[in-house]
Coordinates of C-alpha atoms in Angstrom, one line a residue:
X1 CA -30.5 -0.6 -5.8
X2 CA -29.8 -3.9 -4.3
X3 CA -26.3 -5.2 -4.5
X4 CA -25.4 -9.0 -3.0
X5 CA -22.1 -10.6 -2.4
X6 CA -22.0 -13.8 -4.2
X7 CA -18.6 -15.0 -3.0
X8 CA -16.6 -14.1 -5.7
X9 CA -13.6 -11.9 -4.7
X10 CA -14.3 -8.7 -6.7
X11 CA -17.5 -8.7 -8.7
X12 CA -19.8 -7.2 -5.0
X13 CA -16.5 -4.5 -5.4
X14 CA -16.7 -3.9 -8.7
X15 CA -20.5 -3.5 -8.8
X16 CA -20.5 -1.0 -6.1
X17 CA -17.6 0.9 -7.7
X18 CA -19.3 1.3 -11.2
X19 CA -22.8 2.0 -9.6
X20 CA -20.8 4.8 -7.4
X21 CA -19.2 6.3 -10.3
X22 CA -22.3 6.7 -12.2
X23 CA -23.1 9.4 -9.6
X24 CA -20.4 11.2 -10.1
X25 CA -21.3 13.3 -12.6
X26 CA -18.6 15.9 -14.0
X27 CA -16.8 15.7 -10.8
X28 CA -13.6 15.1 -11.2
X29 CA -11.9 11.3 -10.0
X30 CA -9.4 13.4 -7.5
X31 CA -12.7 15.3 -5.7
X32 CA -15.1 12.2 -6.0
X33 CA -12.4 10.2 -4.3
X34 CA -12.8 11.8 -1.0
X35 CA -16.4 12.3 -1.2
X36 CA -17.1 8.4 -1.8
X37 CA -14.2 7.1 0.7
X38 CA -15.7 9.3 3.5
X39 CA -18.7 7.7 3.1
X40 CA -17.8 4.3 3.0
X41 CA -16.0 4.7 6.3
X42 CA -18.8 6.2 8.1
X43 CA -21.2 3.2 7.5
X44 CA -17.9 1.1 8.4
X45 CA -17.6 2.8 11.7
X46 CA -21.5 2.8 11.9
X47 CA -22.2 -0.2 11.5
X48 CA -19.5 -1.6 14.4
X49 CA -21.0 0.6 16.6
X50 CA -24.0 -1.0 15.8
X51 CA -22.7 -4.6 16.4
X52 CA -21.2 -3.4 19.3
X53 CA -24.3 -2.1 20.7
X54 CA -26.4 -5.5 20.3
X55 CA -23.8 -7.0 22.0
X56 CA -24.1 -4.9 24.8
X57 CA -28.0 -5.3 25.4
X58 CA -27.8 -8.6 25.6
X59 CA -25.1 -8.5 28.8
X60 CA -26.3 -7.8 31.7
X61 CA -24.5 -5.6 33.3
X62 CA -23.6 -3.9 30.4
X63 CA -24.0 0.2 29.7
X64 CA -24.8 0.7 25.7
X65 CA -25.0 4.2 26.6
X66 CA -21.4 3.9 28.0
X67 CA -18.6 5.2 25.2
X68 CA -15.6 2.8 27.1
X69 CA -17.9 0.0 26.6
X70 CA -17.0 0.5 22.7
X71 CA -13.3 1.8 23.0
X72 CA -12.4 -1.1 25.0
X73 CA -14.1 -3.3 22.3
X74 CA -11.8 -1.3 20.2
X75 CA -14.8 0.4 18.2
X76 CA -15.6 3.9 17.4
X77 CA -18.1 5.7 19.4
X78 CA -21.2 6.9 17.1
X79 CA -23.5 10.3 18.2
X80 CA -27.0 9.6 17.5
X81 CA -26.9 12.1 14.9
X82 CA -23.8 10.5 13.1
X83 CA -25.0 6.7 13.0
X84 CA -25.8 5.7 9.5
X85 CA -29.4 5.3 10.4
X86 CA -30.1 8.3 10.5
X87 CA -28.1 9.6 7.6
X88 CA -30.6 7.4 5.3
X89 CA -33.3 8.5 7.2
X90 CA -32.5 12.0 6.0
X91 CA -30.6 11.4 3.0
X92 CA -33.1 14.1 1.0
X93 CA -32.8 16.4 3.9
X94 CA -33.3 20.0 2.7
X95 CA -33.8 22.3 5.8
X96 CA -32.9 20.2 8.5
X97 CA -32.2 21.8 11.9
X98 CA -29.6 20.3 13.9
X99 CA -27.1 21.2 17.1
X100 CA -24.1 21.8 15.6
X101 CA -21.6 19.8 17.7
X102 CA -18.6 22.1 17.2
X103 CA -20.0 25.4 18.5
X104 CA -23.4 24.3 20.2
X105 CA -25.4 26.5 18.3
X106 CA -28.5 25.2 16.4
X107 CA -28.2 25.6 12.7
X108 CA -30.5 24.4 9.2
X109 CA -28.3 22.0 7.0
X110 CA -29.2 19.8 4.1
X111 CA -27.4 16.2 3.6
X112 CA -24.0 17.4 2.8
X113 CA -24.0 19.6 6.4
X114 CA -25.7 16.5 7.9
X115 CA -22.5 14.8 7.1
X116 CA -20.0 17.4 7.7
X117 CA -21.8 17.2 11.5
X118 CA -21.5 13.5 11.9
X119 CA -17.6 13.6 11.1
X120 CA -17.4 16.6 13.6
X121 CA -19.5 14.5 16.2
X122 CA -17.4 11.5 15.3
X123 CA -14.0 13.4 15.6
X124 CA -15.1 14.9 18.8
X125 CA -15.8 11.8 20.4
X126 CA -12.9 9.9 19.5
X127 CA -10.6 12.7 19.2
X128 CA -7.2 10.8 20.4
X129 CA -7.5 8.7 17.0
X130 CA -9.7 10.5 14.7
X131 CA -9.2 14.3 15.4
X132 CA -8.2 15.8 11.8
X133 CA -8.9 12.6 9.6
X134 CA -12.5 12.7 8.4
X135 CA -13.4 14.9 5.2
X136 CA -15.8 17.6 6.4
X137 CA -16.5 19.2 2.7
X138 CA -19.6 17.8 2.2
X139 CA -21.3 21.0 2.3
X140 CA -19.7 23.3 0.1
X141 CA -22.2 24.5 -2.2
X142 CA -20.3 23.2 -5.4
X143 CA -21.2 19.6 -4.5
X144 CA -24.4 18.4 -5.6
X145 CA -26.4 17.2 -3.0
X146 CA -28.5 15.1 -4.7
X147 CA -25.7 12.6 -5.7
X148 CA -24.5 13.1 -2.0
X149 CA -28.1 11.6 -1.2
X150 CA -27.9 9.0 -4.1
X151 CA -24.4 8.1 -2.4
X152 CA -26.1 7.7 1.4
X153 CA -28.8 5.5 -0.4
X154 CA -26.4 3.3 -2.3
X155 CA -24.0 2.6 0.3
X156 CA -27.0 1.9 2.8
X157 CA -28.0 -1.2 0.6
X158 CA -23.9 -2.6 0.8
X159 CA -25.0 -5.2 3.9
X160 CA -28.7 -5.1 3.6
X161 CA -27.6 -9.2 2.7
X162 CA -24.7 -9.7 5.7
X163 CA -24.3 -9.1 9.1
X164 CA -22.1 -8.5 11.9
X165 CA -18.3 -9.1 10.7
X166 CA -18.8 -10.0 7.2
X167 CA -20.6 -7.0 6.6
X168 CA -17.9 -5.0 7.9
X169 CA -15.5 -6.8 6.2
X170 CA -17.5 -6.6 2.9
X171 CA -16.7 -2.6 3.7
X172 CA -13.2 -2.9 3.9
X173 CA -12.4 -4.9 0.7
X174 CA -14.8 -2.0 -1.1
X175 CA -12.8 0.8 0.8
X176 CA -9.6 -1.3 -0.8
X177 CA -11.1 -1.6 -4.3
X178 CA -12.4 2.0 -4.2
X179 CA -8.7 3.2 -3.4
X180 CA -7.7 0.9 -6.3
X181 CA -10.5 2.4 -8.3
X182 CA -9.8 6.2 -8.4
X183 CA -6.0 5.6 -8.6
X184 CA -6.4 3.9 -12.0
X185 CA -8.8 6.7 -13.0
X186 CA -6.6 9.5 -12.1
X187 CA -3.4 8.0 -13.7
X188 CA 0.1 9.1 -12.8
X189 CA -1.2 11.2 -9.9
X190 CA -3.4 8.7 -8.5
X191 CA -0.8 6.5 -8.0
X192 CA 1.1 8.7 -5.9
X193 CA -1.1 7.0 -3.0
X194 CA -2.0 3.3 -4.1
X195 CA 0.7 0.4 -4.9
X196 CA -1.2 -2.3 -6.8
X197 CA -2.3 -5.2 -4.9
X198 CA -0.6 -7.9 -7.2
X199 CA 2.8 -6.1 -6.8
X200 CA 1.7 -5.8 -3.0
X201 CA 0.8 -9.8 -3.0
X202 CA 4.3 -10.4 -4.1
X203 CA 6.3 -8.4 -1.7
X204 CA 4.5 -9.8 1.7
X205 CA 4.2 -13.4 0.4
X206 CA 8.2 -13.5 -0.3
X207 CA 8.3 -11.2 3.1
X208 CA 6.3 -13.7 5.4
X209 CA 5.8 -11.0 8.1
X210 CA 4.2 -13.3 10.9
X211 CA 5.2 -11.5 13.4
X212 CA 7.1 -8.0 14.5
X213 CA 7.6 -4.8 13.8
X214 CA 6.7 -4.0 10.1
X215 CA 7.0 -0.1 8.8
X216 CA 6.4 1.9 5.5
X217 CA 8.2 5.2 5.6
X218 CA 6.2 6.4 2.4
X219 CA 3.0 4.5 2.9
X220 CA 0.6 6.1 0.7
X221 CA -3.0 4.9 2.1
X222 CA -1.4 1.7 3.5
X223 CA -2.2 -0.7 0.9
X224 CA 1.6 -2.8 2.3
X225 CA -0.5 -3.1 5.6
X226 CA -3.6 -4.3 4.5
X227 CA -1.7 -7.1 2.9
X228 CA 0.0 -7.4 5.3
X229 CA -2.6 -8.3 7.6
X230 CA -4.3 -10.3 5.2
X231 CA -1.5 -12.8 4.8
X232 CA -1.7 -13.5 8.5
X233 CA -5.8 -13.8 8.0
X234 CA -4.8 -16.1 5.0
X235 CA -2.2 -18.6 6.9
X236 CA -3.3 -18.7 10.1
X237 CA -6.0 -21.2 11.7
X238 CA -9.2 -19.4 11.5
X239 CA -9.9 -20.0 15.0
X240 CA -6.9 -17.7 16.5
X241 CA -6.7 -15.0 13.5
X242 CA -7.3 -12.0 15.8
X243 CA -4.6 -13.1 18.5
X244 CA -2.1 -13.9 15.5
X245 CA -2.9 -10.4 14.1
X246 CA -1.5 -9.2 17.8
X247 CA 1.5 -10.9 16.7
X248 CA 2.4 -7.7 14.5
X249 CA 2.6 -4.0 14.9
X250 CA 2.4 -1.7 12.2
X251 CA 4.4 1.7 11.8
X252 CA 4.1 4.4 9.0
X253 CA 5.3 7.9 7.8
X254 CA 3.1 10.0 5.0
X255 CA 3.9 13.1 4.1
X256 CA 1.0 14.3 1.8
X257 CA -1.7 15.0 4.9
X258 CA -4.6 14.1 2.4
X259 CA -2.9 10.5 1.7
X260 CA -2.2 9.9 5.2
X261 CA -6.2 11.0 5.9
X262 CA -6.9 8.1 3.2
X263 CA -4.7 5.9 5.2
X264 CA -5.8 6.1 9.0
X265 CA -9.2 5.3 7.6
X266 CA -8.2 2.6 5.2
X267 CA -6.9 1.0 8.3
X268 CA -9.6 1.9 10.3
X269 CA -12.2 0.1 8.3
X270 CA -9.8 -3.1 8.5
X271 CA -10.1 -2.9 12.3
X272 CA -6.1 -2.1 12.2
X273 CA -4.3 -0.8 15.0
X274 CA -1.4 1.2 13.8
X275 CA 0.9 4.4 14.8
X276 CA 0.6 6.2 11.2
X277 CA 2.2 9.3 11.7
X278 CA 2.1 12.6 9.4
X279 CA 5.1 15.6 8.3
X280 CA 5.1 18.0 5.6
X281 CA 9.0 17.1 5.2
X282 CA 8.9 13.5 4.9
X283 CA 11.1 10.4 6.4
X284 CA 14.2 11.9 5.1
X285 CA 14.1 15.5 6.9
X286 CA 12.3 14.5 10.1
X287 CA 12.3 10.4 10.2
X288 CA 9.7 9.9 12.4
X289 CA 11.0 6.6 14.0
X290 CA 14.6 7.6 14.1
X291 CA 15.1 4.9 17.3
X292 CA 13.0 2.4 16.0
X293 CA 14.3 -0.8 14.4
X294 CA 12.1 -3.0 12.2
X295 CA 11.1 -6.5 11.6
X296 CA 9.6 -5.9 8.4
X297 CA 9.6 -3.1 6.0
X298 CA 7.5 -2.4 3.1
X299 CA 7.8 0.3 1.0
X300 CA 6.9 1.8 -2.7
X301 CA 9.1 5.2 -3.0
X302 CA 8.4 7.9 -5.6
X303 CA 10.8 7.1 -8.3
X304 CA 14.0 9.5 -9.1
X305 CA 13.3 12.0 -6.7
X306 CA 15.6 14.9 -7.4
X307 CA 14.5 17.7 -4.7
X308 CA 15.1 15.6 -1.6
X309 CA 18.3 16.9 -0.2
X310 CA 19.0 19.5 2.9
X311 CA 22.7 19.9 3.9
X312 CA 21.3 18.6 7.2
X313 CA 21.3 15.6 6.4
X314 CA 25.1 15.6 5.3
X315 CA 26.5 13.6 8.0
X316 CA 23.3 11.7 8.3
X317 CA 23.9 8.2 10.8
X318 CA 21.3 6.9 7.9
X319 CA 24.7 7.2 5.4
X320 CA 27.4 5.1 7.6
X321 CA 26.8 1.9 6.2
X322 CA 26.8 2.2 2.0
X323 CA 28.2 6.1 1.9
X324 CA 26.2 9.2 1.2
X325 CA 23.6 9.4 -1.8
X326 CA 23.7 11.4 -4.7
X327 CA 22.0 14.9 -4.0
X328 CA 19.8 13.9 -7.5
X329 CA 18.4 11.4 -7.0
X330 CA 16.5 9.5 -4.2
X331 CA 16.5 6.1 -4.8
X332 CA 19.4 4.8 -2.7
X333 CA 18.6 7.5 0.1
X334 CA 15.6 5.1 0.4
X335 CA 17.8 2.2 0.2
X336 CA 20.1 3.4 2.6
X337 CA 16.8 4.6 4.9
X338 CA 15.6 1.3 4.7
X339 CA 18.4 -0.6 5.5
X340 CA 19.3 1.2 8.6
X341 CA 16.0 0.8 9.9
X342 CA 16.4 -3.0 9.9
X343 CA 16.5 -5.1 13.0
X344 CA 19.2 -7.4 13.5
X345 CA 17.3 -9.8 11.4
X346 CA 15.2 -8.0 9.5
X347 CA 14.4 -7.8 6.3
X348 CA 12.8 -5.6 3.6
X349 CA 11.1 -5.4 -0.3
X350 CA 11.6 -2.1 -1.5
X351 CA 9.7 -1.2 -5.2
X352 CA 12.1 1.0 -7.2
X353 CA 12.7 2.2 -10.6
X354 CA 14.8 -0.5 -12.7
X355 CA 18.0 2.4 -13.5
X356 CA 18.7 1.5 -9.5
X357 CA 19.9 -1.9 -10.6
X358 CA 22.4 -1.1 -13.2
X359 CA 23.2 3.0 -12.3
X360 CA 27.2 3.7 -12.4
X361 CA 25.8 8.1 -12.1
X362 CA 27.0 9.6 -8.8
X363 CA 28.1 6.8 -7.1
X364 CA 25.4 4.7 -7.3
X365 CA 27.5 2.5 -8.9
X366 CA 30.0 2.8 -6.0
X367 CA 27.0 2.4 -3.2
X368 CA 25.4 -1.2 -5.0
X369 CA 29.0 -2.6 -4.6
X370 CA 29.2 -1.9 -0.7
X371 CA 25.6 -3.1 -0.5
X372 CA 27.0 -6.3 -2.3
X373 CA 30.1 -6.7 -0.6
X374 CA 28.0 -6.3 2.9
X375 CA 25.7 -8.8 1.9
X376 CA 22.9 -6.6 2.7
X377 CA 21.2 -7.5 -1.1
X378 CA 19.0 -11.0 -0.7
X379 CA 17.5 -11.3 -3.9
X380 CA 16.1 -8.9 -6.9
X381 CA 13.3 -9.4 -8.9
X382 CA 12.6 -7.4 -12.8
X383 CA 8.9 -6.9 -12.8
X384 CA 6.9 -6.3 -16.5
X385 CA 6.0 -2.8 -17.2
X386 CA 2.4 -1.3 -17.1
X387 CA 2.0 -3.0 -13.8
X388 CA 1.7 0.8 -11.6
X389 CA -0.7 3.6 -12.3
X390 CA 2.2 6.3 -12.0
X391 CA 4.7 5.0 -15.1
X392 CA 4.7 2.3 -18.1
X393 CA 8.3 2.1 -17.2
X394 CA 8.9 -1.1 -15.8
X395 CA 10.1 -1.0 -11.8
X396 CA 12.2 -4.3 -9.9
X397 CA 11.9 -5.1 -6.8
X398 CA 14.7 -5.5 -3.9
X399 CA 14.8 -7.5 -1.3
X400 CA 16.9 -6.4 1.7
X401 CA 18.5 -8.4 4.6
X402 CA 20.5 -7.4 7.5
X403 CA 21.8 -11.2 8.2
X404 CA 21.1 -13.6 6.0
X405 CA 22.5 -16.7 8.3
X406 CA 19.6 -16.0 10.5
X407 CA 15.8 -16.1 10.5
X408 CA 15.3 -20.0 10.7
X409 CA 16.2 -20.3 6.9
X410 CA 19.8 -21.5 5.5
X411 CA 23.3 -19.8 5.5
X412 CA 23.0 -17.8 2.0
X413 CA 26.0 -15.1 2.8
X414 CA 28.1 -14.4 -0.3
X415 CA 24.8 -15.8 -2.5
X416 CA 21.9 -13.2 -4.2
X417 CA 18.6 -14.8 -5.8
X418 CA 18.2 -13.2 -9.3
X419 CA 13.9 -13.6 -11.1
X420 CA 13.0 -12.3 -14.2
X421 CA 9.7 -11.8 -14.1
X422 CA 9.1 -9.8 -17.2
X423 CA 7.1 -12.6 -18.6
X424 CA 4.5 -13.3 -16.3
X425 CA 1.0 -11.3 -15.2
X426 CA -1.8 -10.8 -17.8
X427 CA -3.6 -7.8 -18.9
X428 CA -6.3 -6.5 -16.8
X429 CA -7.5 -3.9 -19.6
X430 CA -5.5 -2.3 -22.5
X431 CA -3.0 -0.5 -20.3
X432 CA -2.5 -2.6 -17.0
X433 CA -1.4 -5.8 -16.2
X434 CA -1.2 -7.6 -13.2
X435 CA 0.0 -10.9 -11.1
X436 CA -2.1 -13.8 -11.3
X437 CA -2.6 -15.8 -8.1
X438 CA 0.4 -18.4 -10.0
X439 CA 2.2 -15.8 -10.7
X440 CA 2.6 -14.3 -7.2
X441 CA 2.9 -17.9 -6.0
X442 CA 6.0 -19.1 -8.4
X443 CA 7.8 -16.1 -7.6
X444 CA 7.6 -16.1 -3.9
X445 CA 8.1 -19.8 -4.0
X446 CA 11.3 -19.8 -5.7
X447 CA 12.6 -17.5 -3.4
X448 CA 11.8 -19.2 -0.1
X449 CA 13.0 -22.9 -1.6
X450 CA 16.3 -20.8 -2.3
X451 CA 16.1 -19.5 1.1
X452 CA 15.0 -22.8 2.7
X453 CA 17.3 -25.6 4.4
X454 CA 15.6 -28.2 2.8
X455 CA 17.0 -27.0 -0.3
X456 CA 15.0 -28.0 -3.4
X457 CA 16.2 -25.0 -5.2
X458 CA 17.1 -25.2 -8.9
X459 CA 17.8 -22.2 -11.5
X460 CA 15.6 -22.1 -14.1
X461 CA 16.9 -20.7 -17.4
X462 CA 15.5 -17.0 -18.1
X463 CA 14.0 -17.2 -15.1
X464 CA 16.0 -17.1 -11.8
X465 CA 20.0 -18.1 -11.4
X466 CA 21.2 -18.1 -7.9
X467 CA 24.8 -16.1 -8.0
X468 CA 27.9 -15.9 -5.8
X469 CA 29.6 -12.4 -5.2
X470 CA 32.5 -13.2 -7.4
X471 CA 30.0 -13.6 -10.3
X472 CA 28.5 -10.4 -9.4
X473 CA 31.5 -8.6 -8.8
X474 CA 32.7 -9.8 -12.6
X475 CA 29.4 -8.3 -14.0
X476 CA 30.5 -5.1 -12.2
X477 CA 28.0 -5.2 -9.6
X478 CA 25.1 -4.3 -11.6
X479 CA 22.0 -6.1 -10.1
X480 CA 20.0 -7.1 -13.4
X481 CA 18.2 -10.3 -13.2
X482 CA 18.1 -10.5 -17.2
X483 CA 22.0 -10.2 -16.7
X484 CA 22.4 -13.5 -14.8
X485 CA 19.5 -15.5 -15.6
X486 CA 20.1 -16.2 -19.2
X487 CA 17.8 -17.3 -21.9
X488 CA 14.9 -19.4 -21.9
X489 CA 15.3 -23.1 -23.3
X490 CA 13.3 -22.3 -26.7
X491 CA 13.5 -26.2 -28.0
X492 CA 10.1 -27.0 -29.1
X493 CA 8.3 -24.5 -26.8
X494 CA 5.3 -24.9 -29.3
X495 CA 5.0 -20.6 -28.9
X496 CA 3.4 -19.1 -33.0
X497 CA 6.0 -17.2 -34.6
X498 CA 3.3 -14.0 -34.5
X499 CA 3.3 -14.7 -30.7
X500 CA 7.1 -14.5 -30.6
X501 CA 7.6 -11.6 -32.4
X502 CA 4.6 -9.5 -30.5
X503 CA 6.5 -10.7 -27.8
X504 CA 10.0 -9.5 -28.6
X505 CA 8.1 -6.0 -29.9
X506 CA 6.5 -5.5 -26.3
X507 CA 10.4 -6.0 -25.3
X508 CA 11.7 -3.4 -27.6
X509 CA 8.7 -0.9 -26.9
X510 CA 9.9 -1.3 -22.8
X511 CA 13.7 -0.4 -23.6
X512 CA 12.1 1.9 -25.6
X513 CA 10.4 3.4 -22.7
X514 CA 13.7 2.9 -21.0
X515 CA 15.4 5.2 -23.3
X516 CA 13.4 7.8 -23.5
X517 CA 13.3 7.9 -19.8
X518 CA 17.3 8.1 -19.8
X519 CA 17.3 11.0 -22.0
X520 CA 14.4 12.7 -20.3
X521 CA 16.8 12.3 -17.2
X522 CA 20.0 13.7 -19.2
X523 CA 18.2 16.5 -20.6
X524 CA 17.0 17.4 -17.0
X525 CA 20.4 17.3 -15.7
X526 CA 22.0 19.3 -18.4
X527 CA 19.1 22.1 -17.7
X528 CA 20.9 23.2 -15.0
X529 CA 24.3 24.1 -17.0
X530 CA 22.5 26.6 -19.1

């Protein structure tokens, strides 16, 4: 199978994903997953190596047989009996008899060992970055090693039509639309590892983060840093993207080791330097970067998490600045997390579910009106539901700063940006929506002419309002957008009546949602008193 990049931004994915997926037989998304992604970064890493090494015979005094020729090129070194080449060439292997590169010892594998050796080989040789990420399953005698083969062949035809960097590049956006791929065909669990890359769009175009120190502290498979990095790809002058790319560094805690697996090569396949770092007990128990102050922070927390608190963390530093958090639930320990972790000017977009705005349980209430009163609240935006893979309920977003005099941009203390942005996105299929390109663009646009000098600012009816703290304070410091932004001007909007009333029914069917969620909650609470 032959499969050409036209230039369009997701049909090459797409066509790859669906041809990949008709190999996968019965196996199930969460399995396949692994399987495919392993792949994928192997001819990634192959095919730099093999860039790399043309390079090199055409310098002079250059080694291709040297591995610090490729390190210091910042490129994996390759075995001969790991480089995709030979993979194809033996992609119907059967009885093959190869040195197994763990123990030495010469052994017969078919295609599935074949790869299980060439992650070994390529673990071995670049252990300081590698050792403990690549899958090594391929193997196991439940897999079917025809599809394996069917896999090496497909994947062997991604660049037969590119070369050099675009090919590699082609093999990052399909590691990205993969990720995307198998999170919306395993649901709820599935997107446990991926944020959407519309929500994503949003947060880093509002965010800006040009340059610094930018962290995750649940970062999934790193979706917030891909973006990340392509924002600076997409506003900077083509000629100098890699030396504004070293303009950033990128820090990240996982605590599911198979997600953080997904993450180092994620990254890997973008060519992204980062210090990803991996605990069974998570930010909370043992913060990996308790020292370490941010630019930047990106995150997209479980929602509602209820088993997160040790007596440990009682007197936590983390606590000083908005009071402790309830022992129930998460949400403003990631809040609080977050904000502490913010360097003098930094600033943060944190993806949370939308009780966090108006909760008076526990002292939430209590905690939103220090975080108001400190001014460490810039702006809040209510996103439509059925944007995330994990929950129809519908999420917000928050937006963090520790001064908001600083930064190059206006004096805003005492002021919060409120968006509704309910309305906007369309539907991708019948269950998910997402951000169109004007969609990501209005919303980070209103935010940064509120934030800007210049001014040009101007609320927009049932869409953003631009409050004081007095107002908020007399709304009792719930952070709402609907609550401020009022209603749309309706005068001769031209909208069918049948459109307005689906309308108002997909609102109804969301505080719906809302509800039940509430009373699952109350019901989970009251559990415990029987």
């Amino acid at each position: 199978m032959s499969l050409e990049c036209n230039g369009s931004d997701l049909q090459f994915e797409a066509d790859l994903f669906k041809a990949a997926d008709k190999l996968r037989g019965n196996l199930e998304p969460s399995e396949y997953k692994h399987v495919a992604l392993g792949l994928i970064f192997l001819k990634y890493i192959s095919e730099a190596f093999e860039a790399q090494r043309a390079k090199l015979m055409e310098e002079e005094y250059a080694d291709p047989e040297d591995p610090e020729e490729y390190t210091a090129a910042r490129v994996f070194w390759v075995p001969d009996t790991a480089r995709w080449s030979y993979l194809k060439d033996n992609a119907r292997a059967r009885d093959l008899e190869i040195t197994d590169p763990v123990t030495g010892n010469r052994k017969k594998v078919d295609i599935g060992g074949l790869i299980d050796a060439a992650m070994e080989a390529i673990e071995k040789a670049n252990a300081t970055t590698l050792k403990g990420v690549l899958p090594k399953d391929y193997g196991r005698p439940a897999l079917d090693k025809t599809m394996i083969g069917d896999l090496v062949l497909l994947f062997s035809d991604v660049t037969m039509h590119t070369e050099g960097e675009k090919s590699r590049d082609l093999l990052g956006r399909a590691y990205e639309y993969f990720l995307s791929g198998f999170a919306g065909a395993e649901g709820r669990r599935g997107g446990e590892f991926f944020t959407p890359r519309s929500v994503v769009g949003v947060m880093v175009e509002m965010l800006e983060p040009y340059r610094g120190r930018v962290y995750d502290p649940c970062c999934g498979s790193g979706g917030m840093f891909v973006q990340s990095e392509k924002f600076i790809e997409d506003h900077s002058d083509q000629r100098h993207v890699e030396e504004a790319k070293r303009q950033i560094s990128i820090y990240g805690q996982e605590r599911n080791h198979t997600t953080w697996k997904l993450c180092k090569m994620n990254l890997a396949v973008r060519g992204i330097d980062a210090d990803i770092r991996w605990n069974h007990e998570g930010s909370f128990i043992r913060n990996e970067f308790s020292n370490t102050y941010f630019d930047f922070i990106l995150a997209n927390p479980p929602f509602n998490i209820s088993d997160w608190w040790r007596e440990s963390l009682a007197e936590d530093i983390r606590w000083e600045a908005f009071g402790t958090p309830p022992q129930g639930n998460a949400n403003y320990a990631w809040l609080s997390h977050i904000y502490h972790h913010l360097a003098p000017r930094g600033t943060a977009g944190v993806v949370l579910a939308n009780g966090s705005m108006s909760s008076q349980q526990s002292g939430e209430g209590e905690m939103r009106k220090r975080m108001v009163e400190q001014d460490a609240v810039d702006c809040m935006v209510a996103l439509p539901g059925q944007l995330f893979y994990s929950t129809q309920i519908p999420a917000c977003l928050w937006f963090l700063a520790k001064d908001k005099s600083a930064n190059g941009h206006r004096d805003r203390r005492g002021e919060f940006l409120f968006i509704d942005a309910r309305k906007l996105g369309v539907m991708v299929d019948r269950t998910r929506r997402e951000f169109t390109g004007d969609d990501i663009e209005k919303i980070a646009g209103t935010y940064h002419s509120w934030r800007n000098r210049d001014g040009g600012y101007q609320d927009v009816p049932g869409f953003c309002k631009s409050a004081g703290t007095k107002e908020v304070a007399k709304r009792g410091y719930v952070l709402t957008p609907g609550r401020y932004v009022g209603a749309e001007d309706a005068e001769d909007d031209g909208v069918p009546f049948e459109e307005r009333i689906a309308g108002l029914k997909a609102q109804l069917d969301d505080l719906f949602l809302q509800s039940r969620d509430m009373e699952d909650s109350i019901k989970s609470k009251l559990a415990g008193f029987n």
